[in-house]
mmCIF file of C-alpha atoms and ligand atoms in Angstrom:
data_model
loop_
_atom_site.group_PDB
_atom_site.id
_atom_site.type_symbol
_atom_site.label_atom_id
_atom_site.label_comp_id
_atom_site.label_asym_id
_atom_site.label_seq_id
_atom_site.Cartn_x
_atom_site.Cartn_y
_atom_site.Cartn_z
ATOM 1 C CA MET A 3 27.152 2.703 2.390
ATOM 2 C CA HIS A 4 29.382 -0.165 3.441
ATOM 3 C CA GLY A 5 31.911 -1.669 1.093
ATOM 4 C CA GLY A 6 33.052 1.670 -0.323
ATOM 5 C CA ARG A 7 32.489 0.597 -3.923
ATOM 6 C CA VAL A 8 30.555 3.684 -5.038
ATOM 7 C CA ARG A 9 32.456 5.095 -8.011
ATOM 8 C CA ARG A 10 30.073 7.621 -9.503
ATOM 9 C CA PHE A 11 27.451 10.009 -8.236
ATOM 10 C CA HIS A 12 24.963 11.496 -10.682
ATOM 11 C CA PHE A 13 22.469 14.280 -10.281
ATOM 12 C CA ALA A 14 19.737 13.185 -12.694
ATOM 13 C CA ARG A 15 18.103 16.091 -14.559
ATOM 14 C CA ASP A 16 14.754 14.376 -15.077
ATOM 15 C CA VAL A 17 13.027 11.033 -14.617
ATOM 16 C CA GLU A 18 14.124 9.802 -18.049
ATOM 17 C CA GLU A 19 17.787 10.425 -17.269
ATOM 18 C CA ALA A 20 17.444 8.727 -13.889
ATOM 19 C CA LEU A 21 15.901 5.684 -15.590
ATOM 20 C CA SER A 22 18.559 5.462 -18.275
ATOM 21 C CA LEU A 23 21.339 5.707 -15.646
ATOM 22 C CA LEU A 24 19.677 2.971 -13.600
ATOM 23 C CA ALA A 25 19.370 0.817 -16.716
ATOM 24 C CA ALA A 26 23.065 1.368 -17.513
ATOM 25 C CA TYR A 27 24.181 0.295 -14.015
ATOM 26 C CA GLY A 28 21.775 -2.649 -13.866
ATOM 27 C CA SER A 29 21.853 -4.169 -10.383
ATOM 28 C CA ARG A 30 24.892 -1.995 -9.486
ATOM 29 C CA GLY A 31 22.963 1.281 -9.446
ATOM 30 C CA ALA A 32 20.631 2.808 -6.877
ATOM 31 C CA VAL A 33 18.301 5.752 -6.591
ATOM 32 C CA LEU A 34 19.383 8.175 -3.871
ATOM 33 C CA ALA A 35 16.772 10.490 -2.371
ATOM 34 C CA GLY A 36 17.317 11.749 1.197
ATOM 35 C CA GLY A 37 19.980 9.088 1.731
ATOM 36 C CA VAL A 38 18.869 8.552 5.329
ATOM 37 C CA ASP A 39 18.280 4.865 4.776
ATOM 38 C CA LEU A 40 20.480 4.010 1.822
ATOM 39 C CA LEU A 41 23.675 5.364 3.363
ATOM 40 C CA ARG A 42 23.377 3.243 6.492
ATOM 41 C CA SER A 43 22.219 0.078 4.699
ATOM 42 C CA PRO A 44 24.530 -2.808 3.891
ATOM 43 C CA ARG A 45 24.277 -2.612 0.077
ATOM 44 C CA GLY A 46 27.934 -3.056 -0.783
ATOM 45 C CA ASP A 47 27.158 -3.819 -4.431
ATOM 46 C CA VAL A 48 26.311 -0.257 -5.519
ATOM 47 C CA GLU A 49 28.709 1.458 -7.928
ATOM 48 C CA GLY A 50 26.544 4.277 -9.218
ATOM 49 C CA LEU A 51 24.243 6.513 -7.170
ATOM 50 C CA VAL A 52 21.531 8.392 -9.003
ATOM 51 C CA ASP A 53 20.385 11.406 -7.003
ATOM 52 C CA ILE A 54 16.777 12.256 -7.890
ATOM 53 C CA THR A 55 16.298 15.272 -5.622
ATOM 54 C CA ARG A 56 16.697 17.758 -8.507
ATOM 55 C CA ILE A 57 14.200 16.308 -10.967
ATOM 56 C CA GLY A 58 11.174 18.341 -9.967
ATOM 57 C CA LEU A 59 9.400 15.823 -7.760
ATOM 58 C CA SER A 60 9.209 17.939 -4.593
ATOM 59 C CA SER A 61 5.693 19.321 -4.291
ATOM 60 C CA VAL A 62 2.529 19.051 -2.242
ATOM 61 C CA ARG A 63 -0.771 19.741 -4.029
ATOM 62 C CA GLU A 64 -4.373 19.672 -2.861
ATOM 63 C CA THR A 65 -6.457 17.481 -5.172
ATOM 64 C CA GLY A 66 -10.181 17.935 -4.519
ATOM 65 C CA GLY A 67 -10.021 17.100 -0.806
ATOM 66 C CA GLY A 68 -7.117 14.705 -1.289
ATOM 67 C CA VAL A 69 -3.437 15.502 -1.577
ATOM 68 C CA ALA A 70 -0.708 14.581 -4.072
ATOM 69 C CA ILE A 71 2.856 14.566 -2.764
ATOM 70 C CA GLY A 72 5.910 14.345 -5.016
ATOM 71 C CA ALA A 73 8.288 11.505 -4.132
ATOM 72 C CA THR A 74 11.289 13.656 -3.207
ATOM 73 C CA THR A 75 9.350 15.955 -0.887
ATOM 74 C CA THR A 76 11.064 15.764 2.481
ATOM 75 C CA LEU A 77 9.015 14.846 5.531
ATOM 76 C CA SER A 78 9.627 18.409 6.791
ATOM 77 C CA GLY A 79 8.431 19.729 3.416
ATOM 78 C CA VAL A 80 5.121 17.881 3.892
ATOM 79 C CA LEU A 81 4.890 19.167 7.467
ATOM 80 C CA GLU A 82 5.365 22.754 6.321
ATOM 81 C CA SER A 83 2.759 22.583 3.543
ATOM 82 C CA GLN A 84 -0.804 23.828 3.969
ATOM 83 C CA ALA A 85 -2.294 20.980 1.889
ATOM 84 C CA GLY A 86 -0.438 18.391 3.975
ATOM 85 C CA HIS A 87 -1.541 20.116 7.152
ATOM 86 C CA ASP A 88 -5.251 20.258 6.277
ATOM 87 C CA TYR A 89 -5.680 16.725 4.986
ATOM 88 C CA ALA A 90 -8.028 14.259 6.783
ATOM 89 C CA GLY A 91 -8.086 15.897 10.200
ATOM 90 C CA GLY A 92 -4.375 16.727 10.230
ATOM 91 C CA ILE A 93 -3.206 13.129 10.095
ATOM 92 C CA LEU A 94 -0.021 13.762 8.108
ATOM 93 C CA PRO A 95 1.588 16.098 10.694
ATOM 94 C CA GLU A 96 0.607 13.635 13.451
ATOM 95 C CA VAL A 97 2.364 10.758 11.697
ATOM 96 C CA LEU A 98 5.379 12.674 10.408
ATOM 97 C CA ARG A 99 6.173 14.323 13.749
ATOM 98 C CA ALA A 100 6.432 10.783 15.135
ATOM 99 C CA VAL A 101 9.159 9.904 12.602
ATOM 100 C CA ALA A 102 12.722 10.039 13.946
ATOM 101 C CA SER A 103 14.071 13.530 14.720
ATOM 102 C CA LEU A 104 13.996 16.916 12.995
ATOM 103 C CA PRO A 105 17.408 16.594 11.244
ATOM 104 C CA LEU A 106 16.347 13.247 9.757
ATOM 105 C CA ARG A 107 12.936 14.597 8.743
ATOM 106 C CA ASN A 108 14.717 17.440 6.936
ATOM 107 C CA MET A 109 16.486 14.857 4.735
ATOM 108 C CA ALA A 110 14.196 11.815 4.499
ATOM 109 C CA THR A 111 11.710 11.838 1.628
ATOM 110 C CA LEU A 112 8.239 10.388 1.320
ATOM 111 C CA GLY A 113 9.270 8.254 -1.694
ATOM 112 C CA GLY A 114 12.211 6.875 0.285
ATOM 113 C CA ALA A 115 9.860 5.947 3.110
ATOM 114 C CA VAL A 116 7.545 4.121 0.670
ATOM 115 C CA VAL A 117 10.430 2.064 -0.733
ATOM 116 C CA SER A 118 12.412 1.420 2.465
ATOM 117 C CA ALA A 119 9.146 0.379 4.218
ATOM 118 C CA HIS A 120 10.631 -1.008 7.410
ATOM 119 C CA PRO A 121 8.196 -3.209 9.330
ATOM 120 C CA TRP A 122 8.478 -0.894 12.364
ATOM 121 C CA ALA A 123 8.116 2.328 10.358
ATOM 122 C CA ASP A 124 5.344 4.835 10.962
ATOM 123 C CA ILE A 125 4.675 5.948 7.405
ATOM 124 C CA PRO A 126 3.698 2.554 5.846
ATOM 125 C CA THR A 127 1.014 2.011 8.524
ATOM 126 C CA ALA A 128 -0.461 5.420 7.729
ATOM 127 C CA LEU A 129 -0.243 4.909 3.948
ATOM 128 C CA VAL A 130 -2.164 1.634 4.256
ATOM 129 C CA ALA A 131 -4.823 3.111 6.579
ATOM 130 C CA LEU A 132 -5.274 6.155 4.343
ATOM 131 C CA GLY A 133 -5.677 4.164 1.117
ATOM 132 C CA ALA A 134 -2.694 5.962 -0.431
ATOM 133 C CA GLU A 135 -1.727 5.201 -4.006
ATOM 134 C CA VAL A 136 1.869 5.178 -5.210
ATOM 135 C CA ARG A 137 2.755 6.123 -8.785
ATOM 136 C CA TRP A 138 6.002 5.320 -10.521
ATOM 137 C CA GLN A 139 7.812 5.508 -13.817
ATOM 138 C CA GLY A 140 9.851 2.593 -15.071
ATOM 139 C CA GLU A 141 9.826 0.937 -18.450
ATOM 140 C CA ARG A 142 6.114 1.743 -18.167
ATOM 141 C CA GLU A 143 4.101 3.987 -15.889
ATOM 142 C CA GLY A 144 2.650 2.153 -12.920
ATOM 143 C CA ARG A 145 0.372 2.802 -9.989
ATOM 144 C CA SER A 146 -0.885 0.748 -7.087
ATOM 145 C CA LEU A 147 -2.528 1.127 -3.728
ATOM 146 C CA VAL A 148 0.317 0.989 -1.225
ATOM 147 C CA GLU A 149 -1.592 -1.744 0.595
ATOM 148 C CA GLU A 150 -1.494 -3.942 -2.523
ATOM 149 C CA LEU A 151 2.068 -3.010 -3.461
ATOM 150 C CA TYR A 152 3.283 -4.245 -0.073
ATOM 151 C CA ARG A 153 1.835 -7.698 -0.800
ATOM 152 C CA THR A 154 4.252 -7.984 -3.751
ATOM 153 C CA PRO A 155 8.085 -8.170 -3.893
ATOM 154 C CA PHE A 156 8.108 -4.404 -4.520
ATOM 155 C CA ARG A 157 11.765 -3.713 -3.696
ATOM 156 C CA GLY A 158 12.917 -5.421 -6.915
ATOM 157 C CA LEU A 159 10.570 -3.198 -8.912
ATOM 158 C CA PHE A 160 12.224 -0.022 -7.616
ATOM 159 C CA ARG A 161 15.692 -1.085 -8.697
ATOM 160 C CA SER A 162 14.684 0.014 -12.196
ATOM 161 C CA ALA A 163 11.753 2.352 -11.572
ATOM 162 C CA VAL A 164 11.359 5.698 -9.818
ATOM 163 C CA VAL A 165 8.490 6.465 -7.464
ATOM 164 C CA THR A 166 7.163 9.796 -8.660
ATOM 165 C CA GLU A 167 4.187 10.576 -6.455
ATOM 166 C CA VAL A 168 2.007 9.425 -3.580
ATOM 167 C CA ARG A 169 -1.702 10.244 -3.808
ATOM 168 C CA PHE A 170 -3.920 10.436 -0.753
ATOM 169 C CA PRO A 171 -7.665 10.175 -1.460
ATOM 170 C CA PRO A 172 -10.275 12.468 0.116
ATOM 171 C CA TRP A 173 -12.038 11.178 3.250
ATOM 172 C CA ASN A 174 -15.236 12.548 4.726
ATOM 173 C CA GLY A 175 -14.021 12.133 8.287
ATOM 174 C CA ALA A 176 -10.740 12.163 10.191
ATOM 175 C CA PHE A 177 -7.765 9.995 11.127
ATOM 176 C CA ALA A 178 -5.540 9.772 14.200
ATOM 177 C CA TYR A 179 -2.168 8.143 14.807
ATOM 178 C CA GLU A 180 -0.716 6.466 17.911
ATOM 179 C CA LYS A 181 2.833 5.199 18.406
ATOM 180 C CA VAL A 182 4.634 3.621 21.339
ATOM 181 C CA GLY A 183 8.439 3.594 21.368
ATOM 182 C CA ARG A 184 10.984 3.350 24.142
ATOM 183 C CA THR A 185 11.861 7.026 23.760
ATOM 184 C CA ARG A 186 10.453 10.006 21.878
ATOM 185 C CA TYR A 187 12.885 9.442 18.976
ATOM 186 C CA ASP A 188 12.989 5.679 18.898
ATOM 187 C CA ILE A 189 11.295 3.456 16.342
ATOM 188 C CA ALA A 190 7.861 2.045 17.166
ATOM 189 C CA LEU A 191 7.296 -0.987 19.363
ATOM 190 C CA LEU A 192 3.785 -0.776 17.975
ATOM 191 C CA ASN A 193 1.807 1.805 15.993
ATOM 192 C CA ALA A 194 -1.785 2.317 14.860
ATOM 193 C CA CYS A 195 -3.466 4.611 12.339
ATOM 194 C CA CYS A 196 -7.264 4.730 12.437
ATOM 195 C CA GLY A 197 -9.913 6.783 10.687
ATOM 196 C CA VAL A 198 -13.684 7.136 10.923
ATOM 197 C CA GLY A 199 -16.497 9.109 9.349
ATOM 198 C CA VAL A 200 -19.498 10.004 11.515
ATOM 199 C CA GLU A 201 -22.935 10.543 9.967
ATOM 200 C CA ASP A 202 -26.204 11.057 11.874
ATOM 201 C CA GLY A 203 -24.468 10.140 15.120
ATOM 202 C CA ARG A 204 -23.163 6.784 13.850
ATOM 203 C CA ILE A 205 -19.891 5.561 12.402
ATOM 204 C CA ALA A 206 -20.316 5.481 8.609
ATOM 205 C CA TRP A 207 -16.910 4.031 7.706
ATOM 206 C CA ALA A 208 -13.806 2.934 9.586
ATOM 207 C CA ARG A 209 -10.182 2.209 8.712
ATOM 208 C CA VAL A 210 -7.886 0.493 11.191
ATOM 209 C CA ALA A 211 -4.230 -0.371 10.522
ATOM 210 C CA VAL A 212 -1.648 -1.612 13.014
ATOM 211 C CA GLY A 213 2.100 -1.847 12.365
ATOM 212 C CA ALA A 214 5.349 -2.937 14.028
ATOM 213 C CA ARG A 215 3.602 -6.129 15.193
ATOM 214 C CA PRO A 216 6.577 -6.654 14.488
ATOM 215 C CA THR A 217 5.444 -6.990 10.849
ATOM 216 C CA ARG A 218 4.615 -4.028 8.579
ATOM 217 C CA GLY A 219 1.336 -2.154 9.041
ATOM 218 C CA GLU A 220 -1.778 -3.945 7.812
ATOM 219 C CA ARG A 221 -5.481 -3.311 8.120
ATOM 220 C CA LEU A 222 -7.757 -5.175 10.528
ATOM 221 C CA PRO A 223 -10.965 -5.559 8.444
ATOM 222 C CA TRP A 224 -12.828 -7.278 11.296
ATOM 223 C CA ALA A 225 -12.172 -4.315 13.592
ATOM 224 C CA GLU A 226 -13.396 -1.930 10.881
ATOM 225 C CA GLU A 227 -16.602 -3.983 10.457
ATOM 226 C CA ALA A 228 -17.192 -3.969 14.205
ATOM 227 C CA LEU A 229 -17.179 -0.162 14.230
ATOM 228 C CA VAL A 230 -19.445 0.621 11.278
ATOM 229 C CA GLY A 231 -23.051 1.518 12.170
ATOM 230 C CA ARG A 232 -22.254 1.952 15.868
ATOM 231 C CA VAL A 233 -22.643 4.996 18.104
ATOM 232 C CA PRO A 234 -19.259 6.539 18.957
ATOM 233 C CA GLY A 235 -18.475 6.632 22.671
ATOM 234 C CA GLU A 236 -16.670 5.044 25.586
ATOM 235 C CA PRO A 237 -18.635 1.722 25.541
ATOM 236 C CA LEU A 238 -17.698 1.195 21.876
ATOM 237 C CA TRP A 239 -14.022 2.085 22.433
ATOM 238 C CA ASN A 240 -13.863 -0.448 25.282
ATOM 239 C CA GLU A 241 -15.453 -3.085 23.066
ATOM 240 C CA VAL A 242 -12.956 -2.390 20.274
ATOM 241 C CA ARG A 243 -10.038 -2.546 22.704
ATOM 242 C CA ARG A 244 -11.158 -6.003 23.899
ATOM 243 C CA LEU A 245 -11.832 -7.229 20.349
ATOM 244 C CA VAL A 246 -8.395 -6.185 19.086
ATOM 245 C CA GLU A 247 -6.718 -7.724 22.130
ATOM 246 C CA GLU A 248 -8.534 -11.001 21.422
ATOM 247 C CA ARG A 249 -8.080 -11.246 17.657
ATOM 248 C CA ILE A 250 -4.960 -9.405 16.528
ATOM 249 C CA GLU A 251 -2.050 -11.479 15.267
ATOM 250 C CA VAL A 252 1.197 -10.262 16.793
ATOM 251 C CA GLY A 253 4.660 -11.672 17.250
ATOM 252 C CA GLU A 254 7.641 -11.162 19.484
ATOM 253 C CA ASP A 255 11.098 -9.863 18.681
ATOM 254 C CA ARG A 256 13.999 -8.537 20.711
ATOM 255 C CA ARG A 257 12.076 -5.336 21.377
ATOM 256 C CA ALA A 258 8.783 -6.625 22.792
ATOM 257 C CA SER A 259 6.873 -9.797 23.622
ATOM 258 C CA GLY A 260 3.774 -10.910 21.754
ATOM 259 C CA GLU A 261 1.751 -10.667 24.959
ATOM 260 C CA TRP A 262 2.767 -7.034 25.461
ATOM 261 C CA ARG A 263 1.970 -6.179 21.836
ATOM 262 C CA ARG A 264 -1.464 -7.841 22.083
ATOM 263 C CA THR A 265 -2.486 -5.752 25.083
ATOM 264 C CA VAL A 266 -1.012 -2.514 23.797
ATOM 265 C CA ALA A 267 -2.565 -2.972 20.321
ATOM 266 C CA GLY A 268 -6.045 -2.915 21.882
ATOM 267 C CA VAL A 269 -5.241 0.286 23.752
ATOM 268 C CA LEU A 270 -3.664 2.045 20.749
ATOM 269 C CA VAL A 271 -6.516 1.203 18.383
ATOM 270 C CA ALA A 272 -9.141 2.289 20.928
ATOM 271 C CA ARG A 273 -7.288 5.578 21.526
ATOM 272 C CA ALA A 274 -6.783 6.306 17.834
ATOM 273 C CA VAL A 275 -10.385 5.503 16.900
ATOM 274 C CA ALA A 276 -11.711 7.637 19.776
ATOM 275 C CA ARG A 277 -9.551 10.617 18.774
ATOM 276 C CA ALA A 278 -10.470 10.226 15.091
ATOM 277 C CA ALA A 279 -14.187 10.155 16.014
ATOM 278 C CA ARG A 280 -13.830 13.317 18.134
ATOM 279 C CA LYS A 281 -12.090 15.100 15.271
ATOM 280 C CA ALA A 282 -14.664 13.854 12.749
ATOM 281 C CA SER A 283 -17.565 15.099 14.923
ATOM 282 C CA ALA A 284 -15.988 18.501 15.654
HETATM 283 C C1 FAD B 13 18.200 6.582 12.369
HETATM 284 C C2 FAD B 13 16.881 6.380 11.650
HETATM 285 C C3 FAD B 13 15.695 6.524 12.345
HETATM 286 C C4 FAD B 13 14.491 6.344 11.698
HETATM 287 N N1 FAD B 13 13.342 6.499 12.411
HETATM 288 C C5 FAD B 13 12.168 6.322 11.804
HETATM 289 C C6 FAD B 13 10.952 6.456 12.510
HETATM 290 O O1 FAD B 13 10.934 6.767 13.708
HETATM 291 N N2 FAD B 13 9.798 6.217 11.827
HETATM 292 C C7 FAD B 13 9.774 5.903 10.502
HETATM 293 O O2 FAD B 13 8.716 5.711 9.929
HETATM 294 N N3 FAD B 13 10.909 5.788 9.801
HETATM 295 C C8 FAD B 13 12.084 5.983 10.416
HETATM 296 N N4 FAD B 13 13.230 5.846 9.708
HETATM 297 C C9 FAD B 13 13.126 5.481 8.286
HETATM 298 C C10 FAD B 13 13.062 6.728 7.415
HETATM 299 O O3 FAD B 13 11.837 7.392 7.534
HETATM 300 C C11 FAD B 13 13.189 6.295 5.997
HETATM 301 O O4 FAD B 13 14.337 5.517 5.938
HETATM 302 C C12 FAD B 13 13.329 7.494 5.080
HETATM 303 O O5 FAD B 13 12.068 8.063 4.839
HETATM 304 C C13 FAD B 13 13.981 7.109 3.806
HETATM 305 O O6 FAD B 13 13.922 8.222 2.938
HETATM 306 P P1 FAD B 13 15.186 8.721 2.128
HETATM 307 O O7 FAD B 13 14.688 9.762 1.204
HETATM 308 O O8 FAD B 13 16.282 9.101 3.055
HETATM 309 O O9 FAD B 13 15.557 7.384 1.323
HETATM 310 P P2 FAD B 13 16.968 6.914 0.759
HETATM 311 O O10 FAD B 13 17.863 6.501 1.876
HETATM 312 O O11 FAD B 13 17.501 7.899 -0.213
HETATM 313 O O12 FAD B 13 16.461 5.623 -0.026
HETATM 314 C C14 FAD B 13 15.915 4.507 0.661
HETATM 315 C C15 FAD B 13 15.634 3.396 -0.363
HETATM 316 O O13 FAD B 13 14.596 3.785 -1.236
HETATM 317 C C16 FAD B 13 15.070 3.892 -2.588
HETATM 318 N N5 FAD B 13 14.403 5.096 -3.101
HETATM 319 C C17 FAD B 13 14.348 6.328 -2.502
HETATM 320 N N6 FAD B 13 13.551 7.152 -3.201
HETATM 321 C C18 FAD B 13 13.097 6.445 -4.267
HETATM 322 C C19 FAD B 13 12.229 6.746 -5.366
HETATM 323 N N7 FAD B 13 11.622 7.950 -5.484
HETATM 324 N N8 FAD B 13 12.000 5.774 -6.273
HETATM 325 C C20 FAD B 13 12.574 4.552 -6.157
HETATM 326 N N9 FAD B 13 13.394 4.195 -5.139
HETATM 327 C C21 FAD B 13 13.646 5.128 -4.205
HETATM 328 C C22 FAD B 13 16.580 3.975 -2.492
HETATM 329 O O14 FAD B 13 17.220 3.457 -3.630
HETATM 330 C C23 FAD B 13 16.831 3.099 -1.268
HETATM 331 O O15 FAD B 13 16.777 1.731 -1.606
HETATM 332 C C24 FAD B 13 14.460 6.017 10.324
HETATM 333 C C25 FAD B 13 15.652 5.867 9.615
HETATM 334 C C26 FAD B 13 16.857 6.055 10.254
HETATM 335 C C27 FAD B 13 18.132 5.899 9.479
#
C-alpha cells in the first residue's frame, strides 16, 4: 500500500470484532483478505488493516444443487472443492483458472474479488451471469444479487461491512466461460459467461453476460430472449454471433478498439453458448 501510513495490523477473531475495529478506524481502516488487490492499490489513507482470514469464513458448501462459498475462501480453495467443481457444468473451475496465475489464486479470495470488481475482471462477469447473491454483515445483515449490487455505489458500503458469503443458485443446465487476453496470464480484453438449459430439444432458458467492454460484466437480455425456444445448433450460434455484433454496446480503451470488441464479443458469446448447450445436453 502506497503512502506507508499503516500503523496497526489486526487479526480479527470474528465478524463482530472486525466490524468494531472498522468502526473505530472510520475511513482510515480497511478489511484485508488475500491482499492481492489492496496492497497494490493507491489507498494511502489507511492506518489500520483488519485481516479477516481467520474468522471462519473459508468454506464451500453444496446447497441443494447450488453452492455457498465463504468470503475468505481463496480462488484455489474453490478450485479444490468438490462442490465448486460440480456446480452448473463445472463453470467455477473454468472461470477461476482464467484468473491471473496460480500464486495469485492461492492468495486472492472470492469476497475480495466481489468488492474489488475491476471492470476487466473475470469473476464479476460470471457472478452476474450465474445470478449469484452476496451476503454481508454491517450495522445490519444485508444481501443482494451481485447484478443489483453493482448498480449501486457498493464500495462505500464495504468500508464498514464485511462480505460473509456468496451464494450461487441451482441451474438446470450448464454454463461456459470465454476470455480473450493478450497472454495466458493477462487481464481480459473481453470476456463472456453464458448458460443455457435444454428441454425437449429446445433452449428453455439462457443467461448471457459480457465484461471488459471495457465496462464491468453485464447481461444482454435481448441476446437471452433471442435464444429461448430455439433449437440449439450451428445456425443458431451464427445468428447469435451476428446479433451480438450488431447490438452490443462496447467502448475503446488503451487495450482494444470498440470495433475489435464488437466483433470479438459476437464470437465469444456464440462460443460460450454453444459449449454451454453441449454440456447441458450431455
Ligand atoms: C496482478 C493481478 C492480476 C489479476 N488478474 C486478474 C484476472 O486475470 N482476472 C480477475 O478476475 N481478477 C484478476 N485480478 C483481481 C483479483 O482477482 C482480485 O483483486 C482478488 O480476488 C482480490 O482478492 P483479495 O482477497 O486479494 O482482496 P484484498 O486485496 O484483500 O481486498 C480487495 C478489496 O476488497 C476489500 N475486501 C476484501 N474482502 C472483503 C470482505 N470479505 N468484505 C469487505 N471488503 C472486503 C478490501 O478492503 C479491498 O478494498 C488480478 C489482480 C492482480 C493484483
